[in-house]
PDB file of C-alpha atoms in Angstrom:
ATOM      1  CA  MET W   1       3.931  31.379 142.210  1.00  0.00           C
ATOM      2  CA  ASN W   2       6.591  33.478 140.938  1.00  0.00           C
ATOM      3  CA  LYS W   3       8.937  34.333 143.718  1.00  0.00           C
ATOM      4  CA  ASN W   4      10.811  36.949 141.413  1.00  0.00           C
ATOM      5  CA  PHE W   5       8.765  39.605 143.006  1.00  0.00           C
ATOM      6  CA  HIS W   6       8.468  38.660 146.652  1.00  0.00           C
ATOM      7  CA  PRO W   7      10.472  40.351 149.166  1.00  0.00           C
ATOM      8  CA  PRO W   8      11.538  37.896 151.778  1.00  0.00           C
ATOM      9  CA  ALA W   9       9.046  39.702 154.389  1.00  0.00           C
ATOM     10  CA  LEU W  10       6.339  38.120 151.924  1.00  0.00           C
ATOM     11  CA  ILE W  11       4.853  34.898 153.137  1.00  0.00           C
ATOM     12  CA  PHE W  12       1.811  33.293 152.321  1.00  0.00           C
ATOM     13  CA  ASN W  13      -0.445  31.210 155.074  1.00  0.00           C
ATOM     14  CA  LEU W  14      -3.192  29.119 153.750  1.00  0.00           C
ATOM     15  CA  LEU W  15      -6.299  30.058 156.124  1.00  0.00           C
ATOM     16  CA  PRO W  16      -9.890  28.596 156.214  1.00  0.00           C
ATOM     17  CA  ASN W  17     -12.190  29.723 153.540  1.00  0.00           C
ATOM     18  CA  ASP W  18      -9.473  30.465 151.388  1.00  0.00           C
ATOM     19  CA  PHE W  19      -7.872  33.694 152.847  1.00  0.00           C
ATOM     20  CA  PHE W  20      -4.340  34.211 152.981  1.00  0.00           C
ATOM     21  CA  LEU W  21      -2.370  36.934 154.987  1.00  0.00           C
ATOM     22  CA  VAL W  22       0.265  39.207 153.406  1.00  0.00           C
ATOM     23  CA  PHE W  23       2.978  40.183 156.083  1.00  0.00           C
ATOM     24  CA  LEU W  24       4.445  43.256 154.646  1.00  0.00           C
ATOM     25  CA  SER W  25       7.849  44.385 155.476  1.00  0.00           C
ATOM     26  CA  ASN W  26       6.419  46.643 158.295  1.00  0.00           C
ATOM     27  CA  ASN W  27       5.380  43.293 160.269  1.00  0.00           C
ATOM     28  CA  LYS W  28       1.360  44.434 159.420  1.00  0.00           C
ATOM     29  CA  ARG W  29      -0.683  41.963 157.933  1.00  0.00           C
ATOM     30  CA  MET W  30      -3.296  42.517 155.619  1.00  0.00           C
ATOM     31  CA  PRO W  31      -6.228  39.916 154.783  1.00  0.00           C
ATOM     32  CA  LEU W  32      -5.640  38.915 150.879  1.00  0.00           C
ATOM     33  CA  TYR W  33      -8.905  37.434 149.321  1.00  0.00           C
ATOM     34  CA  ARG W  34      -7.707  35.493 146.367  1.00  0.00           C
ATOM     35  CA  ASP W  35      -4.178  34.537 144.981  1.00  0.00           C
ATOM     36  CA  PHE W  36      -4.054  33.581 141.209  1.00  0.00           C
ATOM     37  CA  SER W  37      -0.807  33.767 140.502  1.00  0.00           C
ATOM     38  CA  ASP W  38       0.899  31.725 138.005  1.00  0.00           C
ATOM     39  CA  ASP W  39       4.371  30.923 137.131  1.00  0.00           C
ATOM     40  CA  ASN W  40       4.552  34.236 135.367  1.00  0.00           C
ATOM     41  CA  ALA W  41       3.046  36.609 137.311  1.00  0.00           C
ATOM     42  CA  THR W  42       1.951  37.671 140.932  1.00  0.00           C
ATOM     43  CA  ILE W  43      -1.840  38.147 140.663  1.00  0.00           C
ATOM     44  CA  LEU W  44      -3.247  39.133 143.671  1.00  0.00           C
ATOM     45  CA  VAL W  45      -7.180  39.980 144.919  1.00  0.00           C
ATOM     46  CA  TRP W  46      -8.059  42.004 148.224  1.00  0.00           C
ATOM     47  CA  LYS W  47     -11.447  42.505 149.337  1.00  0.00           C
ATOM     48  CA  TYR W  48     -11.725  45.852 151.457  1.00  0.00           C
ATOM     49  CA  ASP W  49     -11.641  45.678 155.461  1.00  0.00           C
ATOM     50  CA  GLU W  50     -13.070  48.746 157.375  1.00  0.00           C
ATOM     51  CA  SER W  51      -9.948  47.602 160.238  1.00  0.00           C
ATOM     52  CA  GLU W  52      -7.409  48.149 157.575  1.00  0.00           C
ATOM     53  CA  GLU W  53      -5.241  51.258 157.682  1.00  0.00           C
ATOM     54  CA  LEU W  54      -4.762  53.052 154.427  1.00  0.00           C
ATOM     55  CA  ASP W  55      -3.009  56.322 154.726  1.00  0.00           C
ATOM     56  CA  ILE W  56      -2.876  58.334 151.643  1.00  0.00           C
ATOM     57  CA  ASN W  57       0.096  60.333 152.752  1.00  0.00           C
ATOM     58  CA  GLN W  58       1.915  56.881 152.735  1.00  0.00           C
ATOM     59  CA  LEU W  59       0.502  55.360 150.073  1.00  0.00           C
ATOM     60  CA  LEU W  60       0.086  57.342 147.078  1.00  0.00           C
ATOM     61  CA  GLU W  61       2.570  58.594 145.035  1.00  0.00           C
ATOM     62  CA  PRO W  62       3.006  62.403 145.249  1.00  0.00           C
ATOM     63  CA  GLU W  63       3.011  62.538 141.025  1.00  0.00           C
ATOM     64  CA  ASN W  64      -0.746  61.025 141.353  1.00  0.00           C
ATOM     65  CA  ALA W  65      -2.002  63.700 144.022  1.00  0.00           C
ATOM     66  CA  GLY W  66      -3.824  65.834 141.336  1.00  0.00           C
ATOM     67  CA  LYS W  67      -5.344  62.778 139.507  1.00  0.00           C
ATOM     68  CA  VAL W  68      -7.255  61.576 142.688  1.00  0.00           C
ATOM     69  CA  LYS W  69      -8.284  64.741 144.167  1.00  0.00           C
ATOM     70  CA  ASP W  70     -11.956  64.554 142.932  1.00  0.00           C
ATOM     71  CA  TYR W  71     -12.173  61.080 143.397  1.00  0.00           C
ATOM     72  CA  HIS W  72     -15.193  59.418 145.329  1.00  0.00           C
ATOM     73  CA  PRO W  73     -14.338  58.248 148.687  1.00  0.00           C
ATOM     74  CA  LYS W  74     -14.789  54.549 147.374  1.00  0.00           C
ATOM     75  CA  LYS W  75     -12.928  54.821 144.081  1.00  0.00           C
ATOM     76  CA  LEU W  76      -9.798  56.627 146.539  1.00  0.00           C
ATOM     77  CA  LEU W  77      -9.834  53.892 148.751  1.00  0.00           C
ATOM     78  CA  GLU W  78      -9.748  51.317 145.638  1.00  0.00           C
ATOM     79  CA  VAL W  79      -6.570  53.311 144.632  1.00  0.00           C
ATOM     80  CA  LEU W  80      -5.116  53.218 147.766  1.00  0.00           C
ATOM     81  CA  MET W  81      -5.817  49.205 148.186  1.00  0.00           C
ATOM     82  CA  VAL W  82      -3.809  48.642 144.981  1.00  0.00           C
ATOM     83  CA  ARG W  83      -0.887  50.809 146.345  1.00  0.00           C
ATOM     84  CA  LYS W  84      -0.787  48.940 149.630  1.00  0.00           C
ATOM     85  CA  LEU W  85      -0.969  45.567 147.427  1.00  0.00           C
ATOM     86  CA  LEU W  86       2.558  46.590 145.514  1.00  0.00           C
ATOM     87  CA  LYS W  87       4.005  47.860 148.650  1.00  0.00           C
ATOM     88  CA  GLY W  88       3.829  44.220 149.883  1.00  0.00           C
ATOM     89  CA  LEU W  89       5.278  43.140 146.853  1.00  0.00           C
ATOM     90  CA  LYS W  90       7.839  46.087 145.369  1.00  0.00           C
ATOM     91  CA  PRO W  91       8.258  48.435 148.458  1.00  0.00           C
ATOM     92  CA  ASP W  92      10.185  50.800 146.770  1.00  0.00           C
ATOM     93  CA  ALA W  93       8.276  50.761 143.363  1.00  0.00           C
ATOM     94  CA  LYS W  94       5.461  53.429 142.253  1.00  0.00           C
ATOM     95  CA  ILE W  95       2.561  53.245 140.062  1.00  0.00           C
ATOM     96  CA  LEU W  96       2.474  56.098 137.253  1.00  0.00           C
ATOM     97  CA  TYR W  97       0.955  57.008 134.282  1.00  0.00           C
ATOM     98  CA  LYS W  98       1.737  57.578 130.398  1.00  0.00           C
ATOM     99  CA  GLU W  99      -1.749  58.460 128.884  1.00  0.00           C
ATOM    100  CA  ARG W 100      -3.773  56.820 131.620  1.00  0.00           C
ATOM    101  CA  GLU W 101      -1.839  53.897 131.332  1.00  0.00           C
ATOM    102  CA  PRO W 102      -0.428  52.425 134.878  1.00  0.00           C
ATOM    103  CA  PHE W 103       3.225  51.515 134.476  1.00  0.00           C
ATOM    104  CA  LEU W 104       5.762  50.818 136.924  1.00  0.00           C
ATOM    105  CA  SER W 105       8.613  52.987 138.198  1.00  0.00           C
ATOM    106  CA  PRO W 106      11.254  51.903 137.970  1.00  0.00           C
ATOM    107  CA  LYS W 107      10.297  49.713 135.291  1.00  0.00           C
ATOM    108  CA  ASP W 108      11.501  46.592 136.115  1.00  0.00           C
ATOM    109  CA  ALA W 109       8.018  44.557 135.324  1.00  0.00           C
ATOM    110  CA  GLU W 110       4.760  44.961 133.767  1.00  0.00           C
ATOM    111  CA  ILE W 111       1.966  45.699 135.603  1.00  0.00           C
ATOM    112  CA  SER W 112      -2.023  45.689 135.306  1.00  0.00           C
ATOM    113  CA  ILE W 113      -4.306  46.778 137.959  1.00  0.00           C
ATOM    114  CA  THR W 114      -8.410  46.987 138.803  1.00  0.00           C
ATOM    115  CA  HIS W 115     -11.102  47.427 140.833  1.00  0.00           C
ATOM    116  CA  SER W 116     -14.679  47.497 141.720  1.00  0.00           C
ATOM    117  CA  PHE W 117     -15.635  48.296 145.731  1.00  0.00           C
ATOM    118  CA  PRO W 118     -14.697  46.201 147.678  1.00  0.00           C
ATOM    119  CA  PHE W 119     -12.019  44.505 145.448  1.00  0.00           C
ATOM    120  CA  ALA W 120      -9.350  45.844 144.095  1.00  0.00           C
ATOM    121  CA  ALA W 121      -6.464  43.666 142.282  1.00  0.00           C
ATOM    122  CA  ILE W 122      -2.928  43.802 140.754  1.00  0.00           C
ATOM    123  CA  ALA W 123      -0.720  41.803 138.516  1.00  0.00           C
ATOM    124  CA  ILE W 124       2.895  42.114 138.174  1.00  0.00           C
ATOM    125  CA  SER W 125       4.582  39.974 135.484  1.00  0.00           C
ATOM    126  CA  LYS W 126       7.423  39.591 133.197  1.00  0.00           C
ATOM    127  CA  ASN W 127       5.111  39.879 130.157  1.00  0.00           C
ATOM    128  CA  LYS W 128       2.322  42.253 129.227  1.00  0.00           C
ATOM    129  CA  ILE W 129      -0.380  41.382 131.098  1.00  0.00           C
ATOM    130  CA  GLY W 130      -3.980  42.572 131.925  1.00  0.00           C
ATOM    131  CA  ILE W 131      -6.496  42.090 134.599  1.00  0.00           C
ATOM    132  CA  ASP W 132      -9.770  43.291 135.172  1.00  0.00           C
ATOM    133  CA  VAL W 133     -12.968  42.685 137.820  1.00  0.00           C
ATOM    134  CA  GLU W 134     -16.284  43.340 137.152  1.00  0.00           C
ATOM    135  CA  LYS W 135     -19.422  42.807 138.875  1.00  0.00           C
ATOM    136  CA  PHE W 136     -22.080  40.774 137.346  1.00  0.00           C
ATOM    137  CA  ASN W 137     -24.962  42.832 136.512  1.00  0.00           C
ATOM    138  CA  PRO W 138     -28.423  42.246 134.505  1.00  0.00           C
ATOM    139  CA  LYS W 139     -27.959  46.042 132.799  1.00  0.00           C
ATOM    140  CA  ILE W 140     -25.188  44.575 130.922  1.00  0.00           C
ATOM    141  CA  LEU W 141     -27.720  43.390 128.473  1.00  0.00           C
ATOM    142  CA  ARG W 142     -28.432  47.071 127.627  1.00  0.00           C
ATOM    143  CA  VAL W 143     -25.222  47.821 125.934  1.00  0.00           C
ATOM    144  CA  ILE W 144     -24.487  44.488 124.529  1.00  0.00           C
ATOM    145  CA  ASP W 145     -24.213  46.691 120.999  1.00  0.00           C
ATOM    146  CA  LYS W 146     -21.693  48.639 121.985  1.00  0.00           C
ATOM    147  CA  PHE W 147     -18.828  46.279 122.707  1.00  0.00           C
ATOM    148  CA  THR W 148     -20.146  43.010 120.646  1.00  0.00           C
ATOM    149  CA  TYR W 149     -21.160  42.423 117.182  1.00  0.00           C
ATOM    150  CA  GLU W 150     -24.373  39.807 116.183  1.00  0.00           C
ATOM    151  CA  SER W 151     -22.093  37.093 115.034  1.00  0.00           C
ATOM    152  CA  GLU W 152     -20.462  37.282 118.398  1.00  0.00           C
ATOM    153  CA  ARG W 153     -23.735  36.452 120.385  1.00  0.00           C
ATOM    154  CA  SER W 154     -25.028  33.218 118.280  1.00  0.00           C
ATOM    155  CA  PHE W 155     -23.693  30.813 121.218  1.00  0.00           C
ATOM    156  CA  ILE W 156     -25.041  32.677 124.029  1.00  0.00           C
ATOM    157  CA  PRO W 157     -27.672  30.893 126.120  1.00  0.00           C
ATOM    158  CA  GLU W 158     -30.561  33.288 126.722  1.00  0.00           C
ATOM    159  CA  ASP W 159     -30.790  31.984 130.050  1.00  0.00           C
ATOM    160  CA  LYS W 160     -27.098  32.706 130.962  1.00  0.00           C
ATOM    161  CA  ALA W 161     -27.004  36.203 128.782  1.00  0.00           C
ATOM    162  CA  ASP W 162     -25.782  38.348 131.396  1.00  0.00           C
ATOM    163  CA  THR W 163     -23.806  36.001 132.608  1.00  0.00           C
ATOM    164  CA  PHE W 164     -21.610  35.702 129.098  1.00  0.00           C
ATOM    165  CA  TYR W 165     -22.053  38.870 128.212  1.00  0.00           C
ATOM    166  CA  THR W 166     -19.967  40.045 131.629  1.00  0.00           C
ATOM    167  CA  ILE W 167     -17.405  37.503 130.745  1.00  0.00           C
ATOM    168  CA  ILE W 168     -16.650  39.150 127.223  1.00  0.00           C
ATOM    169  CA  TRP W 169     -16.753  42.508 128.465  1.00  0.00           C
ATOM    170  CA  SER W 170     -14.098  41.797 131.036  1.00  0.00           C
ATOM    171  CA  VAL W 171     -12.386  39.779 128.772  1.00  0.00           C
ATOM    172  CA  LYS W 172     -11.865  42.687 126.068  1.00  0.00           C
ATOM    173  CA  GLU W 173     -11.240  44.831 128.875  1.00  0.00           C
ATOM    174  CA  SER W 174      -8.000  42.720 129.806  1.00  0.00           C
ATOM    175  CA  MET W 175      -6.806  42.565 126.433  1.00  0.00           C
ATOM    176  CA  TYR W 176      -7.345  46.322 126.472  1.00  0.00           C
ATOM    177  CA  LYS W 177      -5.071  46.602 128.977  1.00  0.00           C
ATOM    178  CA  ILE W 178      -2.395  45.083 126.822  1.00  0.00           C
ATOM    179  CA  HIS W 179      -2.790  46.756 123.817  1.00  0.00           C
ATOM    180  CA  HIS W 180      -3.791  50.371 125.702  1.00  0.00           C
ATOM    181  CA  SER W 181      -3.224  52.822 123.631  1.00  0.00           C
ATOM    182  CA  LYS W 182      -3.411  51.632 119.509  1.00  0.00           C
ATOM    183  CA  TYR W 183      -6.879  49.753 119.641  1.00  0.00           C
ATOM    184  CA  TRP W 184      -9.345  51.397 121.260  1.00  0.00           C
ATOM    185  CA  SER W 185     -12.877  50.023 120.183  1.00  0.00           C
ATOM    186  CA  LEU W 186     -13.817  47.148 122.229  1.00  0.00           C
ATOM    187  CA  LYS W 187     -16.272  46.300 119.575  1.00  0.00           C
ATOM    188  CA  LYS W 188     -13.951  46.769 116.484  1.00  0.00           C
ATOM    189  CA  ASN W 189     -10.585  45.603 117.611  1.00  0.00           C
ATOM    190  CA  TYR W 190     -11.417  42.854 120.156  1.00  0.00           C
ATOM    191  CA  GLU W 191     -12.991  39.506 119.755  1.00  0.00           C
ATOM    192  CA  VAL W 192     -13.844  36.864 122.244  1.00  0.00           C
ATOM    193  CA  LYS W 193     -14.361  33.268 120.475  1.00  0.00           C
ATOM    194  CA  PRO W 194     -17.436  30.499 121.550  1.00  0.00           C
ATOM    195  CA  PHE W 195     -16.947  29.327 124.789  1.00  0.00           C
ATOM    196  CA  GLU W 196     -18.774  27.348 127.747  1.00  0.00           C
ATOM    197  CA  LEU W 197     -19.243  28.155 131.461  1.00  0.00           C
ATOM    198  CA  LYS W 198     -17.681  24.804 132.423  1.00  0.00           C
ATOM    199  CA  HIS W 199     -14.360  25.660 130.372  1.00  0.00           C
ATOM    200  CA  LEU W 200     -12.887  28.990 131.485  1.00  0.00           C
ATOM    201  CA  HIS W 201      -9.472  28.936 131.762  1.00  0.00           C
ATOM    202  CA  LYS W 202      -8.477  28.639 128.258  1.00  0.00           C
ATOM    203  CA  ILE W 203     -11.598  31.190 126.246  1.00  0.00           C
ATOM    204  CA  SER W 204      -9.654  32.152 123.024  1.00  0.00           C
ATOM    205  CA  CYS W 205      -9.349  35.756 122.035  1.00  0.00           C
ATOM    206  CA  ARG W 206      -7.870  38.282 120.038  1.00  0.00           C
ATOM    207  CA  VAL W 207      -7.035  41.848 119.136  1.00  0.00           C
ATOM    208  CA  TYR W 208      -7.268  42.668 115.402  1.00  0.00           C
ATOM    209  CA  ASP W 209      -7.708  45.361 112.495  1.00  0.00           C
ATOM    210  CA  GLU W 210      -7.210  44.553 109.001  1.00  0.00           C
ATOM    211  CA  GLU W 211      -3.518  43.965 109.140  1.00  0.00           C
ATOM    212  CA  PHE W 212      -3.164  42.519 112.164  1.00  0.00           C
ATOM    213  CA  SER W 213      -4.298  39.699 114.831  1.00  0.00           C
ATOM    214  CA  ASP W 214      -2.834  39.472 117.995  1.00  0.00           C
ATOM    215  CA  GLU W 215      -3.829  35.508 119.722  1.00  0.00           C
ATOM    216  CA  PHE W 216      -4.436  35.176 123.689  1.00  0.00           C
ATOM    217  CA  LYS W 217      -5.828  32.880 125.989  1.00  0.00           C
ATOM    218  CA  ALA W 218      -7.901  34.216 128.598  1.00  0.00           C
ATOM    219  CA  ARG W 219      -8.421  32.929 132.074  1.00  0.00           C
ATOM    220  CA  VAL W 220     -11.711  33.546 133.989  1.00  0.00           C
ATOM    221  CA  GLU W 221     -12.624  33.106 137.778  1.00  0.00           C
ATOM    222  CA  PHE W 222     -15.425  33.702 139.727  1.00  0.00           C
ATOM    223  CA  PHE W 223     -15.997  34.680 142.898  1.00  0.00           C
ATOM    224  CA  ASP W 224     -18.616  36.194 145.343  1.00  0.00           C
ATOM    225  CA  ASP W 225     -20.890  37.778 142.494  1.00  0.00           C
ATOM    226  CA  TYR W 226     -18.208  38.896 140.672  1.00  0.00           C
ATOM    227  CA  CYS W 227     -15.895  38.058 137.431  1.00  0.00           C
ATOM    228  CA  PHE W 228     -12.020  38.154 137.576  1.00  0.00           C
ATOM    229  CA  THR W 229     -10.182  38.069 134.009  1.00  0.00           C
ATOM    230  CA  ILE W 230      -6.711  37.270 133.319  1.00  0.00           C
ATOM    231  CA  VAL W 231      -4.860  37.897 129.812  1.00  0.00           C
ATOM    232  CA  GLU W 232      -0.970  36.964 129.341  1.00  0.00           C
ATOM    233  CA  GLU W 233       0.969  37.589 126.488  1.00  0.00           C
TER     234      GLU W 233
END
């Protein structure tokens, strides 16, 4: 756990079923679903709970009011969940956007966010970081040509194809959040090397073009029917 980002009022208590309670500075408690923090980053996942209060007037930055005005109610909940997680970690910070890329204000750390209802997650790090959450769905097999080359598919077993392709998509999405604007094609500029489901914490991957290659090790976690990936510089 990286303690640099935890205010004194933030305490983690281990509970049954791997649940945690985050104690916020206003003495209210929120249930936290998973904590994947490491030495460099605080990485938290929250599963929506209808009993939790999400006040848009308290949580949403005024700068983002226009951005969310037409959001579906579930997407708006995801946005507010991320903001509430941030309030527990950095109460005075905002999430703002530059060309759709989120950043912290004041910019004293790197941030990545992701959500897929009922889950939302946030990562705050010393270094560039990308996180992504995806629900496993066989429909992903319909679009594999959009984000993989045939040469990337040789190691994928047919009976687990939807699982492997969801992981590949999620890893590439996480890398994209590190190289947000420069490398836009998940098919042309992102590669995930062969991996096995029993070894998901150090998947080799890279962002590249004709003159450049940035190598990473992706970490993949499963919970419920979801895949959660973390890529750190």
